[in-house]
Tab-separated table of C-alpha atoms in Angstrom:
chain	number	residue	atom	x	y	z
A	1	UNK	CA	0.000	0.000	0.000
A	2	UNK	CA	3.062	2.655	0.791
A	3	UNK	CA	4.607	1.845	-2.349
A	4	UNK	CA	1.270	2.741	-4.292
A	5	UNK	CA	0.695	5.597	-2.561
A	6	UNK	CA	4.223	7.154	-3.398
A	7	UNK	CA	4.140	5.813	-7.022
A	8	UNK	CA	0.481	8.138	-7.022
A	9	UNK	CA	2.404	11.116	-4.919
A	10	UNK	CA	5.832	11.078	-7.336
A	11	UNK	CA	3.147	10.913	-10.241
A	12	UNK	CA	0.987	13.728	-8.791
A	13	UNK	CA	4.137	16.054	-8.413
A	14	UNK	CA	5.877	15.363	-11.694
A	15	UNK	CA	2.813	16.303	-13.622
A	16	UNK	CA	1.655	19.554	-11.864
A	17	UNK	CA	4.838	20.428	-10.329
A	18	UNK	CA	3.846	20.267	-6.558
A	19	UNK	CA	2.848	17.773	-3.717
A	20	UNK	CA	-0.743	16.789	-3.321
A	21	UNK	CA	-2.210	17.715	0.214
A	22	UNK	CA	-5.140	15.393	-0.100
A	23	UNK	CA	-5.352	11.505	0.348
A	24	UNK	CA	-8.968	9.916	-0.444
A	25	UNK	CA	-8.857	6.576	0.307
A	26	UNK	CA	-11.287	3.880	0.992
A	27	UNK	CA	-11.786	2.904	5.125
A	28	UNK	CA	-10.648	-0.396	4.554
A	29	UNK	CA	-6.888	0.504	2.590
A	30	UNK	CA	-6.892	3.304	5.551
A	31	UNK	CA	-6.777	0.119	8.030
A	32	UNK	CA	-4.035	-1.644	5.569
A	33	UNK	CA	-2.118	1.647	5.495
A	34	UNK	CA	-2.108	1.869	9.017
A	35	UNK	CA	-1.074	-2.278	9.596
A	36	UNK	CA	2.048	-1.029	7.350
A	37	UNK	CA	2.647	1.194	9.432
A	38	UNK	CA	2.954	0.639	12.984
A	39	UNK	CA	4.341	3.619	14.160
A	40	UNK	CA	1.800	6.112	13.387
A	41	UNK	CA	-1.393	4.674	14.466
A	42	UNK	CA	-2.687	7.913	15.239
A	43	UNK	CA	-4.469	9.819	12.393
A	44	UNK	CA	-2.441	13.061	13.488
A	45	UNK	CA	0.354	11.294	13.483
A	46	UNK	CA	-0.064	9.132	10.089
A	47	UNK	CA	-1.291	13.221	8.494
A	48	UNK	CA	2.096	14.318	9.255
A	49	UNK	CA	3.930	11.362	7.891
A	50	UNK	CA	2.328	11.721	5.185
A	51	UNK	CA	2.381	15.370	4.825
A	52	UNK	CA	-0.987	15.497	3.730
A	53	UNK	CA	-4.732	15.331	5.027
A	54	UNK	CA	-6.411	11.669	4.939
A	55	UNK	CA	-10.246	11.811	4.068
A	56	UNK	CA	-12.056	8.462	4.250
A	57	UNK	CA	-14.386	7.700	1.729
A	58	UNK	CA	-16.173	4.502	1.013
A	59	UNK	CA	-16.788	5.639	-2.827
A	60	UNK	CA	-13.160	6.056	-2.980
A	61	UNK	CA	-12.496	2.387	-4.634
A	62	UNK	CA	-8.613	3.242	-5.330
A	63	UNK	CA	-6.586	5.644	-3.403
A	64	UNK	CA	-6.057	8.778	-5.169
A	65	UNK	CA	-4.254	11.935	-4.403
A	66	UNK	CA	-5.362	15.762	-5.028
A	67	UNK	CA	-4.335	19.168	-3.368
A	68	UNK	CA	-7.066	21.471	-2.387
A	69	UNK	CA	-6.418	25.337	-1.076
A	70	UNK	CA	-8.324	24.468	1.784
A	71	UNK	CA	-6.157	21.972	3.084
A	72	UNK	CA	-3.290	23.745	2.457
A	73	UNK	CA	-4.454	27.105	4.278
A	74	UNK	CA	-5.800	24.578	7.470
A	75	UNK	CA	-2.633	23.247	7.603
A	76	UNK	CA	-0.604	26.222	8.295
């Protein structure tokens, strides 16, 4: 699941020429994600490894990445 996601973030930034800030991804990958990744069961914690906002969706059948304004100025 890591792997994918930073094949879809490299992907994301090569094309428009900066990092997404948005992950939508379906509840039960979030659980996967998190198994990977012991460390940062937390969603605060997993947000900041990621450098981006997580928002669960259970329409969201593949991960996908986007940036939103939003999220950028919530962030800060």
């Amino acid at each position: 699941m890591l792997s994918h996601l930073y094949r879809l973030i490299r992907a994301f930034e090569t094309r428009h020429g900066y990092r997404p800030n948005i992950l939508t991804i379906h509840p039960r990958h979030y659980s996967e994600l998190r198994d990977s990744l012991p460390a940062y069961t937390r969603y605060l914690e997993l947000t900041r490894f990621l450098g981006m906002r997580v928002v669960l969706s259970s329409d969201s059948i593949h991960p996908h990445v986007s940036w939103s304004a939003v999220a950028e100025r919530d962030s800060a």
